PDB file of C-alpha atoms in Angstrom:
ATOM      1  CA  MET A   1     -24.903   5.834 -18.152  1.00 45.00           C
ATOM      2  CA  ALA A   2     -27.261   8.640 -17.161  1.00 48.00           C
ATOM      3  CA  LYS A   3     -25.965  11.317 -14.848  1.00 49.00           C
ATOM      4  CA  SER A   4     -28.282  10.219 -12.077  1.00 49.00           C
ATOM      5  CA  ASP A   5     -27.185   6.584 -12.284  1.00 67.00           C
ATOM      6  CA  LYS A   6     -24.691   5.221  -9.814  1.00 77.00           C
ATOM      7  CA  GLN A   7     -22.416   2.217 -10.036  1.00 82.00           C
ATOM      8  CA  PHE A   8     -21.158   0.149  -7.129  1.00 85.00           C
ATOM      9  CA  VAL A   9     -17.541  -0.952  -7.332  1.00 86.00           C
ATOM     10  CA  SER A  10     -15.673  -3.034  -4.783  1.00 87.00           C
ATOM     11  CA  ILE A  11     -11.912  -2.572  -4.541  1.00 90.00           C
ATOM     12  CA  SER A  12     -10.097  -4.483  -1.816  1.00 90.00           C
ATOM     13  CA  ILE A  13      -6.923  -2.922  -0.447  1.00 91.00           C
ATOM     14  CA  ILE A  14      -4.656  -5.696   0.765  1.00 93.00           C
ATOM     15  CA  GLY A  15      -1.144  -5.772   2.184  1.00 94.00           C
ATOM     16  CA  LEU A  16       1.022  -7.077   4.975  1.00 94.00           C
ATOM     17  CA  PRO A  17       1.569  -5.027   8.174  1.00 92.00           C
ATOM     18  CA  GLY A  18       3.408  -1.770   7.540  1.00 91.00           C
ATOM     19  CA  SER A  19       2.557  -1.646   3.845  1.00 93.00           C
ATOM     20  CA  GLY A  20       0.960   1.810   4.079  1.00 91.00           C
ATOM     21  CA  LYS A  21      -2.763   1.077   3.674  1.00 91.00           C
ATOM     22  CA  THR A  22      -3.892   3.666   6.247  1.00 89.00           C
ATOM     23  CA  THR A  23      -1.628   6.370   4.845  1.00 91.00           C
ATOM     24  CA  PHE A  24      -2.924   5.650   1.338  1.00 94.00           C
ATOM     25  CA  LEU A  25      -6.558   5.981   2.449  1.00 92.00           C
ATOM     26  CA  ALA A  26      -5.812   9.236   4.301  1.00 92.00           C
ATOM     27  CA  ALA A  27      -4.064  10.723   1.265  1.00 94.00           C
ATOM     28  CA  LEU A  28      -6.883   9.585  -1.027  1.00 95.00           C
ATOM     29  CA  TRP A  29      -9.531  11.207   1.187  1.00 94.00           C
ATOM     30  CA  ALA A  30      -7.562  14.461   1.300  1.00 94.00           C
ATOM     31  CA  LEU A  31      -7.136  14.440  -2.483  1.00 96.00           C
ATOM     32  CA  VAL A  32     -10.748  13.773  -3.510  1.00 94.00           C
ATOM     33  CA  ASN A  33     -11.922  16.586  -1.230  1.00 93.00           C
ATOM     34  CA  GLU A  34      -9.379  19.099  -2.546  1.00 94.00           C
ATOM     35  CA  ARG A  35     -11.017  21.188  -5.287  1.00 92.00           C
ATOM     36  CA  ARG A  36      -7.797  23.001  -6.181  1.00 94.00           C
ATOM     37  CA  VAL A  37      -6.071  19.836  -7.422  1.00 94.00           C
ATOM     38  CA  ALA A  38      -6.961  18.138 -10.714  1.00 93.00           C
ATOM     39  CA  LYS A  39      -7.890  14.434 -10.643  1.00 96.00           C
ATOM     40  CA  VAL A  40      -9.933  12.023 -12.737  1.00 96.00           C
ATOM     41  CA  LEU A  41     -12.314  11.213  -9.859  1.00 94.00           C
ATOM     42  CA  SER A  42     -13.537  13.758  -7.329  1.00 93.00           C
ATOM     43  CA  PHE A  43     -15.696  13.625  -4.217  1.00 93.00           C
ATOM     44  CA  ASP A  44     -19.459  13.516  -4.760  1.00 92.00           C
ATOM     45  CA  SER A  45     -20.958  12.546  -1.403  1.00 90.00           C
ATOM     46  CA  ILE A  46     -20.521  10.258   1.570  1.00 85.00           C
ATOM     47  CA  GLY A  47     -24.172   9.186   1.662  1.00 74.00           C
ATOM     48  CA  GLU A  48     -25.233   7.528   4.881  1.00 73.00           C
ATOM     49  CA  ASN A  49     -21.776   6.082   5.468  1.00 74.00           C
ATOM     50  CA  ASP A  50     -19.871   6.935   8.630  1.00 77.00           C
ATOM     51  CA  HIS A  51     -16.677   8.775   7.719  1.00 83.00           C
ATOM     52  CA  SER A  52     -15.371   9.452  11.228  1.00 86.00           C
ATOM     53  CA  TYR A  53     -12.478   7.034  10.624  1.00 85.00           C
ATOM     54  CA  LEU A  54     -11.505   8.902   7.452  1.00 89.00           C
ATOM     55  CA  ARG A  55     -11.672  12.256   9.243  1.00 89.00           C
ATOM     56  CA  LYS A  56      -9.422  10.928  11.979  1.00 89.00           C
ATOM     57  CA  ILE A  57      -6.690   9.528   9.754  1.00 89.00           C
ATOM     58  CA  VAL A  58      -6.664  12.505   7.368  1.00 90.00           C
ATOM     59  CA  THR A  59      -6.209  14.887  10.323  1.00 89.00           C
ATOM     60  CA  VAL A  60      -3.117  12.957  11.370  1.00 88.00           C
ATOM     61  CA  TRP A  61      -1.921  12.848   7.755  1.00 90.00           C
ATOM     62  CA  ARG A  62      -2.225  16.622   7.294  1.00 86.00           C
ATOM     63  CA  LYS A  63      -0.170  17.192  10.455  1.00 83.00           C
ATOM     64  CA  ALA A  64       2.655  15.071   8.997  1.00 73.00           C
ATOM     65  CA  THR A  65       2.502  12.780  12.012  1.00 76.00           C
ATOM     66  CA  GLU A  66       2.923   9.031  11.907  1.00 74.00           C
ATOM     67  CA  GLN A  67      -0.351   7.093  11.737  1.00 68.00           C
ATOM     68  CA  ALA A  68      -1.187   4.849  14.674  1.00 66.00           C
ATOM     69  CA  ARG A  69      -1.337   1.132  14.046  1.00 57.00           C
ATOM     70  CA  THR A  70      -4.689   0.099  12.584  1.00 54.00           C
ATOM     71  CA  LYS A  71      -6.822  -1.426  15.320  1.00 51.00           C
ATOM     72  CA  LEU A  72     -10.183  -2.544  14.057  1.00 46.00           C
ATOM     73  CA  THR A  73     -12.765  -4.727  15.696  1.00 44.00           C
ATOM     74  CA  GLY A  74     -14.084  -6.760  12.839  1.00 50.00           C
ATOM     75  CA  LEU A  75     -13.969  -5.764   9.203  1.00 57.00           C
ATOM     76  CA  SER A  76     -14.590  -2.120   8.377  1.00 63.00           C
ATOM     77  CA  ALA A  77     -15.347  -0.807   4.905  1.00 72.00           C
ATOM     78  CA  VAL A  78     -14.375   2.670   3.744  1.00 84.00           C
ATOM     79  CA  ARG A  79     -17.092   3.908   1.398  1.00 86.00           C
ATOM     80  CA  MET A  80     -17.239   7.068  -0.640  1.00 88.00           C
ATOM     81  CA  ASN A  81     -19.148   8.288  -3.693  1.00 91.00           C
ATOM     82  CA  LEU A  82     -16.827   9.619  -6.397  1.00 92.00           C
ATOM     83  CA  LYS A  83     -17.641  11.138  -9.765  1.00 91.00           C
ATOM     84  CA  ASP A  84     -15.803  11.502 -13.041  1.00 88.00           C
ATOM     85  CA  GLY A  85     -15.610  14.522 -15.347  1.00 85.00           C
ATOM     86  CA  LYS A  86     -18.941  13.609 -16.970  1.00 85.00           C
ATOM     87  CA  GLY A  87     -20.813  13.518 -13.661  1.00 86.00           C
ATOM     88  CA  ASN A  88     -21.078   9.727 -13.502  1.00 86.00           C
ATOM     89  CA  VAL A  89     -21.090   8.625  -9.869  1.00 88.00           C
ATOM     90  CA  VAL A  90     -19.515   5.460  -8.532  1.00 86.00           C
ATOM     91  CA  GLU A  91     -19.705   4.209  -4.958  1.00 85.00           C
ATOM     92  CA  ILE A  92     -16.305   2.867  -3.963  1.00 86.00           C
ATOM     93  CA  ALA A  93     -16.253   0.324  -1.158  1.00 82.00           C
ATOM     94  CA  MET A  94     -12.778  -0.515   0.086  1.00 83.00           C
ATOM     95  CA  PRO A  95     -12.729  -3.064   2.901  1.00 74.00           C
ATOM     96  CA  ASP A  96     -10.119  -1.918   5.400  1.00 70.00           C
ATOM     97  CA  ALA A  97      -8.559  -4.782   7.325  1.00 82.00           C
ATOM     98  CA  PRO A  98      -5.344  -4.631   9.383  1.00 84.00           C
ATOM     99  CA  GLY A  99      -2.253  -6.190   7.842  1.00 89.00           C
ATOM    100  CA  GLU A 100      -2.262  -8.828  10.565  1.00 91.00           C
ATOM    101  CA  ASP A 101      -5.403 -10.348   8.990  1.00 91.00           C
ATOM    102  CA  PHE A 102      -3.536 -10.878   5.729  1.00 93.00           C
ATOM    103  CA  ARG A 103      -0.472 -12.149   7.562  1.00 93.00           C
ATOM    104  CA  ALA A 104      -2.711 -14.707   9.289  1.00 93.00           C
ATOM    105  CA  MET A 105      -3.778 -16.003   5.884  1.00 94.00           C
ATOM    106  CA  TRP A 106      -0.142 -16.886   5.215  1.00 94.00           C
ATOM    107  CA  GLU A 107       1.071 -17.880   8.680  1.00 94.00           C
ATOM    108  CA  ASP A 108      -1.980 -19.604  10.169  1.00 94.00           C
ATOM    109  CA  ARG A 109      -4.024 -20.369   7.033  1.00 92.00           C
ATOM    110  CA  GLU A 110      -6.945 -18.606   8.686  1.00 91.00           C
ATOM    111  CA  LEU A 111      -9.497 -16.280   7.103  1.00 90.00           C
ATOM    112  CA  GLY A 112     -12.577 -14.768   8.716  1.00 86.00           C
ATOM    113  CA  ARG A 113     -15.880 -15.061   6.879  1.00 86.00           C
ATOM    114  CA  ALA A 114     -16.392 -11.279   6.575  1.00 82.00           C
ATOM    115  CA  LEU A 115     -12.950 -10.685   5.086  1.00 87.00           C
ATOM    116  CA  GLY A 116     -13.334 -13.722   2.836  1.00 89.00           C
ATOM    117  CA  ASP A 117     -16.637 -12.403   1.494  1.00 86.00           C
ATOM    118  CA  SER A 118     -15.100  -8.986   0.787  1.00 85.00           C
ATOM    119  CA  LEU A 119     -12.187 -10.547  -1.124  1.00 90.00           C
ATOM    120  CA  ALA A 120     -14.418 -12.791  -3.218  1.00 87.00           C
ATOM    121  CA  ASN A 121     -15.410 -10.121  -5.729  1.00 83.00           C
ATOM    122  CA  GLY A 122     -14.120  -6.885  -7.146  1.00 88.00           C
ATOM    123  CA  ASN A 123     -10.594  -5.913  -8.071  1.00 93.00           C
ATOM    124  CA  ILE A 124      -7.501  -5.641  -5.903  1.00 94.00           C
ATOM    125  CA  LEU A 125      -5.107  -2.906  -4.839  1.00 96.00           C
ATOM    126  CA  LEU A 126      -2.020  -4.562  -3.358  1.00 97.00           C
ATOM    127  CA  LEU A 127       0.211  -2.304  -1.275  1.00 97.00           C
ATOM    128  CA  LEU A 128       3.784  -3.310  -0.459  1.00 97.00           C
ATOM    129  CA  ASN A 129       6.417  -1.216   1.281  1.00 96.00           C
ATOM    130  CA  GLY A 130       9.366  -0.871  -1.086  1.00 96.00           C
ATOM    131  CA  ASN A 131      11.664  -0.041   1.817  1.00 95.00           C
ATOM    132  CA  LYS A 132      10.749  -3.172   3.791  1.00 94.00           C
ATOM    133  CA  VAL A 133      11.115  -5.924   1.207  1.00 95.00           C
ATOM    134  CA  LYS A 134      12.490  -9.058   2.868  1.00 92.00           C
ATOM    135  CA  MET A 135      14.810 -10.567   0.278  1.00 86.00           C
ATOM    136  CA  PRO A 136      15.630 -14.293  -0.080  1.00 80.00           C
ATOM    137  CA  ALA A 137      18.879 -15.453   1.533  1.00 70.00           C
ATOM    138  CA  TRP A 138      20.629 -16.983  -1.477  1.00 68.00           C
ATOM    139  CA  VAL A 139      23.148 -19.752  -0.711  1.00 68.00           C
ATOM    140  CA  THR A 140      25.479 -18.536  -3.480  1.00 72.00           C
ATOM    141  CA  GLU A 141      25.536 -15.009  -2.031  1.00 69.00           C
ATOM    142  CA  ARG A 142      26.315 -16.289   1.470  1.00 66.00           C
ATOM    143  CA  ALA A 143      29.171 -18.393   0.060  1.00 70.00           C
ATOM    144  CA  ALA A 144      30.526 -15.392  -1.878  1.00 72.00           C
ATOM    145  CA  GLN A 145      30.439 -13.254   1.279  1.00 70.00           C
ATOM    146  CA  ARG A 146      32.420 -15.873   3.205  1.00 69.00           C
ATOM    147  CA  ARG A 147      35.050 -16.040   0.459  1.00 76.00           C
ATOM    148  CA  ALA A 148      35.309 -12.255   0.306  1.00 79.00           C
ATOM    149  CA  THR A 149      35.750 -11.901   4.070  1.00 79.00           C
ATOM    150  CA  GLY A 150      37.870 -15.016   4.516  1.00 75.00           C
ATOM    151  CA  THR A 151      35.506 -16.513   7.092  1.00 76.00           C
ATOM    152  CA  GLN A 152      34.748 -20.185   7.399  1.00 71.00           C
ATOM    153  CA  LYS A 153      31.322 -21.736   7.613  1.00 67.00           C
ATOM    154  CA  THR A 154      30.662 -22.714  11.221  1.00 65.00           C
ATOM    155  CA  ALA A 155      28.403 -25.445  12.413  1.00 61.00           C
ATOM    156  CA  SER A 156      25.299 -24.140  14.183  1.00 68.00           C
ATOM    157  CA  LEU A 157      22.229 -25.637  15.715  1.00 63.00           C
ATOM    158  CA  PRO A 158      19.191 -25.653  13.428  1.00 69.00           C
ATOM    159  CA  LYS A 159      16.607 -23.007  14.192  1.00 77.00           C
ATOM    160  CA  ASP A 160      12.876 -23.537  14.199  1.00 84.00           C
ATOM    161  CA  TRP A 161      11.480 -21.999  11.023  1.00 84.00           C
ATOM    162  CA  HIS A 162       8.552 -19.602  11.255  1.00 89.00           C
ATOM    163  CA  PRO A 163       6.391 -18.595   8.248  1.00 90.00           C
ATOM    164  CA  ARG A 164       7.097 -14.920   9.035  1.00 90.00           C
ATOM    165  CA  ALA A 165      10.719 -15.529   8.011  1.00 90.00           C
ATOM    166  CA  ALA A 166       9.659 -16.188   4.415  1.00 94.00           C
ATOM    167  CA  PRO A 167      10.624 -13.562   1.790  1.00 95.00           C
ATOM    168  CA  THR A 168       8.045 -10.854   1.117  1.00 96.00           C
ATOM    169  CA  GLN A 169       7.426 -12.034  -2.444  1.00 97.00           C
ATOM    170  CA  VAL A 170       6.663 -15.585  -1.297  1.00 97.00           C
ATOM    171  CA  GLN A 171       4.044 -14.349   1.162  1.00 97.00           C
ATOM    172  CA  LEU A 172       2.430 -12.041  -1.396  1.00 97.00           C
ATOM    173  CA  VAL A 173       2.270 -14.633  -4.189  1.00 97.00           C
ATOM    174  CA  ASP A 174       0.652 -17.091  -1.809  1.00 96.00           C
ATOM    175  CA  LEU A 175      -1.847 -14.427  -0.740  1.00 96.00           C
ATOM    176  CA  LEU A 176      -2.799 -13.699  -4.354  1.00 96.00           C
ATOM    177  CA  GLN A 177      -3.154 -17.393  -5.119  1.00 96.00           C
ATOM    178  CA  LEU A 178      -5.473 -17.811  -2.141  1.00 94.00           C
ATOM    179  CA  ILE A 179      -7.815 -15.055  -3.311  1.00 94.00           C
ATOM    180  CA  SER A 180      -7.774 -16.347  -6.887  1.00 94.00           C
ATOM    181  CA  HIS A 181      -9.455 -19.685  -6.199  1.00 91.00           C
ATOM    182  CA  ALA A 182     -12.528 -21.047  -4.454  1.00 88.00           C
ATOM    183  CA  PRO A 183     -13.706 -20.754  -1.787  1.00 86.00           C
ATOM    184  CA  VAL A 184     -12.084 -17.316  -1.372  1.00 88.00           C
ATOM    185  CA  GLY A 185     -12.230 -15.767  -4.834  1.00 88.00           C
ATOM    186  CA  HIS A 186     -11.870 -16.332  -8.549  1.00 90.00           C
ATOM    187  CA  THR A 187      -9.439 -15.833 -11.425  1.00 91.00           C
ATOM    188  CA  GLY A 188      -9.417 -13.109 -14.061  1.00 92.00           C
ATOM    189  CA  ARG A 189      -9.388  -9.898 -12.039  1.00 94.00           C
ATOM    190  CA  ARG A 190      -7.515  -6.621 -12.250  1.00 96.00           C
ATOM    191  CA  ILE A 191      -4.806  -5.773  -9.751  1.00 97.00           C
ATOM    192  CA  VAL A 192      -2.772  -2.653  -9.049  1.00 98.00           C
ATOM    193  CA  VAL A 193       0.540  -3.305  -7.316  1.00 98.00           C
ATOM    194  CA  MET A 194       1.322  -0.130  -5.388  1.00 98.00           C
ATOM    195  CA  ILE A 195       4.911   0.146  -4.147  1.00 98.00           C
ATOM    196  CA  SER A 196       4.696   2.509  -1.186  1.00 97.00           C
ATOM    197  CA  ALA A 197       7.504   4.554   0.416  1.00 95.00           C
ATOM    198  CA  TRP A 198       8.716   5.265  -3.121  1.00 96.00           C
ATOM    199  CA  ASP A 199      10.745   8.242  -1.874  1.00 93.00           C
ATOM    200  CA  LYS A 200      12.932   5.727  -0.004  1.00 93.00           C
ATOM    201  CA  VAL A 201      13.765   3.590  -3.052  1.00 96.00           C
ATOM    202  CA  GLU A 202      13.682   5.969  -6.011  1.00 95.00           C
ATOM    203  CA  GLY A 203      17.427   6.519  -5.598  1.00 94.00           C
ATOM    204  CA  GLU A 204      17.946   3.208  -7.382  1.00 95.00           C
ATOM    205  CA  LYS A 205      16.762   4.905 -10.599  1.00 96.00           C
ATOM    206  CA  LEU A 206      14.252   2.168 -11.472  1.00 97.00           C
ATOM    207  CA  THR A 207      10.711   2.510 -12.736  1.00 98.00           C
ATOM    208  CA  PRO A 208       8.098   0.756 -10.553  1.00 98.00           C
ATOM    209  CA  ASP A 209       7.872  -2.103 -13.078  1.00 98.00           C
ATOM    210  CA  ALA A 210      11.646  -2.522 -13.106  1.00 98.00           C
ATOM    211  CA  PHE A 211      11.772  -2.349  -9.299  1.00 98.00           C
ATOM    212  CA  LEU A 212       9.248  -5.195  -9.064  1.00 98.00           C
ATOM    213  CA  VAL A 213      11.274  -7.330 -11.483  1.00 97.00           C
ATOM    214  CA  ALA A 214      14.555  -6.607  -9.677  1.00 96.00           C
ATOM    215  CA  LYS A 215      13.435  -6.871  -6.055  1.00 96.00           C
ATOM    216  CA  LEU A 216      10.424  -9.227  -6.191  1.00 97.00           C
ATOM    217  CA  PRO A 217      11.027 -11.367  -9.302  1.00 96.00           C
ATOM    218  CA  LEU A 218       8.773 -14.189  -8.141  1.00 97.00           C
ATOM    219  CA  LEU A 219       5.813 -11.800  -7.800  1.00 98.00           C
ATOM    220  CA  ALA A 220       6.611 -10.148 -11.151  1.00 98.00           C
ATOM    221  CA  GLN A 221       6.837 -13.518 -12.925  1.00 98.00           C
ATOM    222  CA  TYR A 222       3.658 -14.797 -11.285  1.00 97.00           C
ATOM    223  CA  LEU A 223       1.678 -11.806 -12.549  1.00 97.00           C
ATOM    224  CA  GLU A 224       3.266 -11.890 -16.007  1.00 96.00           C
ATOM    225  CA  ALA A 225       2.661 -15.611 -16.464  1.00 95.00           C
ATOM    226  CA  GLY A 226      -1.079 -15.035 -16.058  1.00 92.00           C
ATOM    227  CA  ARG A 227      -1.746 -18.394 -14.451  1.00 90.00           C
ATOM    228  CA  ASP A 228      -4.535 -16.911 -12.341  1.00 95.00           C
ATOM    229  CA  GLY A 229      -5.629 -14.413 -14.971  1.00 95.00           C
ATOM    230  CA  TRP A 230      -4.477 -11.218 -13.270  1.00 96.00           C
ATOM    231  CA  THR A 231      -4.361  -8.061 -15.409  1.00 97.00           C
ATOM    232  CA  SER A 232      -1.857  -5.869 -13.606  1.00 97.00           C
ATOM    233  CA  ARG A 233      -0.388  -2.396 -13.371  1.00 98.00           C
ATOM    234  CA  VAL A 234       2.515  -1.337 -11.150  1.00 98.00           C
ATOM    235  CA  TYR A 235       2.812   2.093  -9.518  1.00 98.00           C
ATOM    236  CA  GLY A 236       5.171   3.736  -7.086  1.00 98.00           C
ATOM    237  CA  VAL A 237       3.632   5.991  -4.477  1.00 97.00           C
ATOM    238  CA  SER A 238       4.788   8.340  -1.786  1.00 95.00           C
ATOM    239  CA  ALA A 239       1.427   9.029  -0.191  1.00 87.00           C
ATOM    240  CA  GLN A 240       2.921  11.129   2.586  1.00 79.00           C
ATOM    241  CA  GLY A 241       5.646  12.862   0.574  1.00 68.00           C
ATOM    242  CA  GLY A 242       8.501  12.252   3.014  1.00 66.00           C
ATOM    243  CA  GLU A 243       9.354  11.327   6.600  1.00 68.00           C
ATOM    244  CA  TYR A 244       6.785  12.087   9.286  1.00 63.00           C
ATOM    245  CA  ASP A 245       7.261  12.991  12.921  1.00 62.00           C
ATOM    246  CA  GLY A 246       7.376   9.846  14.997  1.00 58.00           C
ATOM    247  CA  ASN A 247       9.225   7.710  12.458  1.00 47.00           C
ATOM    248  CA  ASP A 248      12.661   8.184  14.046  1.00 44.00           C
ATOM    249  CA  VAL A 249      12.728   5.994  17.147  1.00 40.00           C
ATOM    250  CA  ASN A 250      16.375   6.933  17.850  1.00 42.00           C
ATOM    251  CA  ALA A 251      15.742  10.665  18.235  1.00 42.00           C
ATOM    252  CA  GLU A 252      17.142  12.024  21.519  1.00 44.00           C
ATOM    253  CA  PRO A 253      16.114  15.203  23.353  1.00 43.00           C
ATOM    254  CA  VAL A 254      18.575  18.072  23.620  1.00 41.00           C
ATOM    255  CA  GLU A 255      19.467  19.845  26.859  1.00 44.00           C
ATOM    256  CA  GLY A 256      16.393  21.139  28.617  1.00 46.00           C
ATOM    257  CA  GLY A 257      14.130  18.389  27.305  1.00 48.00           C
ATOM    258  CA  ALA A 258      13.294  19.980  23.950  1.00 46.00           C
ATOM    259  CA  PRO A 259      13.061  17.470  21.114  1.00 47.00           C
ATOM    260  CA  LYS A 260      16.155  17.215  18.959  1.00 49.00           C
ATOM    261  CA  LYS A 261      15.612  18.270  15.346  1.00 48.00           C
ATOM    262  CA  THR A 262      16.286  15.153  13.286  1.00 48.00           C
ATOM    263  CA  ARG A 263      16.160  14.801   9.520  1.00 50.00           C
ATOM    264  CA  ASN A 264      12.707  13.292   9.977  1.00 58.00           C
ATOM    265  CA  SER A 265      11.344  16.241  11.978  1.00 64.00           C
ATOM    266  CA  ARG A 266      12.885  18.732   9.542  1.00 64.00           C
ATOM    267  CA  ASP A 267      11.254  16.830   6.681  1.00 70.00           C
ATOM    268  CA  ALA A 268       7.936  16.878   8.558  1.00 68.00           C
ATOM    269  CA  ASP A 269       8.247  20.651   9.012  1.00 69.00           C
ATOM    270  CA  ARG A 270       8.742  20.987   5.248  1.00 65.00           C
ATOM    271  CA  LEU A 271       5.626  18.890   4.588  1.00 67.00           C
ATOM    272  CA  ARG A 272       3.519  20.983   6.952  1.00 69.00           C
ATOM    273  CA  GLU A 273       4.559  24.113   5.046  1.00 71.00           C
ATOM    274  CA  VAL A 274       3.034  22.861   1.775  1.00 71.00           C
ATOM    275  CA  ASP A 275       0.065  25.137   1.053  1.00 75.00           C
ATOM    276  CA  ILE A 276      -2.112  22.366  -0.420  1.00 90.00           C
ATOM    277  CA  PRO A 277      -1.416  19.089   1.451  1.00 90.00           C
ATOM    278  CA  ALA A 278      -2.664  16.967  -1.477  1.00 91.00           C
ATOM    279  CA  ASN A 279       0.297  18.278  -3.488  1.00 92.00           C
ATOM    280  CA  ARG A 280       2.590  16.252  -1.222  1.00 92.00           C
ATOM    281  CA  ILE A 281       1.347  13.054  -2.887  1.00 95.00           C
ATOM    282  CA  ARG A 282       3.588  11.523  -5.551  1.00 96.00           C
ATOM    283  CA  LEU A 283       2.348   8.783  -7.885  1.00 98.00           C
ATOM    284  CA  ILE A 284       4.734   7.216 -10.411  1.00 98.00           C
ATOM    285  CA  PHE A 285       3.624   5.118 -13.389  1.00 98.00           C
ATOM    286  CA  GLY A 286       6.440   4.218 -15.765  1.00 96.00           C
ATOM    287  CA  GLU A 287       8.307   7.470 -16.421  1.00 95.00           C
ATOM    288  CA  GLN A 288       5.292   9.656 -15.582  1.00 97.00           C
ATOM    289  CA  GLU A 289       4.620  11.347 -12.243  1.00 97.00           C
ATOM    290  CA  SER A 290       1.481  12.965 -10.840  1.00 97.00           C
ATOM    291  CA  ASN A 291      -0.360  13.226  -7.534  1.00 96.00           C
ATOM    292  CA  ASP A 292      -3.612  11.634  -8.744  1.00 97.00           C
ATOM    293  CA  LEU A 293      -4.298   8.589  -6.564  1.00 96.00           C
ATOM    294  CA  THR A 294      -7.708   8.244  -8.229  1.00 96.00           C
ATOM    295  CA  GLU A 295      -6.178   7.268 -11.582  1.00 97.00           C
ATOM    296  CA  PRO A 296      -5.352   3.702 -10.444  1.00 96.00           C
ATOM    297  CA  LEU A 297      -8.847   3.438  -8.966  1.00 94.00           C
ATOM    298  CA  GLN A 298     -10.404   4.458 -12.268  1.00 94.00           C
ATOM    299  CA  TRP A 299      -8.367   1.771 -14.032  1.00 95.00           C
ATOM    300  CA  LEU A 300      -9.525  -0.827 -11.492  1.00 94.00           C
ATOM    301  CA  MET A 301     -13.153   0.212 -12.051  1.00 88.00           C
ATOM    302  CA  GLN A 302     -13.064  -0.633 -15.766  1.00 82.00           C
TER     303      GLN A 302
END
């Protein structure tokens, strides 16, 4: 490809509410614009695209402050022109939809035309919060807990079931199946599974692949079986590098009204002291660690 040529690549970032999509985009924007940090793809230009949303979220990210909930009217696409080491330019278009839109696909079986069109082509970056995985309630485990505590099973009135009560892996597998078949999408695409909040779960001493197998076995088996033709990679990511201000809802003020220094606020102070904010990013692939969020994007572009 000639240096002046430009490719167009569509990568859809999907995930349930709280999966970290906004934080990922903010960290990515900070990284590609940071010349002092090595990466496989760097910023080339923004073209005629409006990047006010990116400027807003990266400002919050640099301050180590919790991002506000994504509130979009209609589907918005984050676009940026990136280039590799040879000067080849690719325009990345990442439709940015709130997690509630993806939850509605599972709970209400509803999908807007604009979001459906954006999911029909291109490859997928699936974000899931490793610290908020809703596990199945196994009958054998409940029985073992009762035996261990000496409690008896008590009769209770049945509760109305809501789709939101389903385990995380069930919701995500259904979501991937929906975008793998007509009229929404097609089979045979690449997908990056990005386990966010990796700093919260790395204490279990598992690689991202092993974490997926251990905590979301249904999702891991679905991807491995290849029924819908997914070619997958699994990463762990801490796009913010630690706890931000605003994450601790139980923080209480000290005498005089000054905010009490919690572990979260102390961690946020540490993050703000990092000379190059992009160095706060941690990306884990197998046993390797870097801060290059563009590496998964390059793999998805192939």
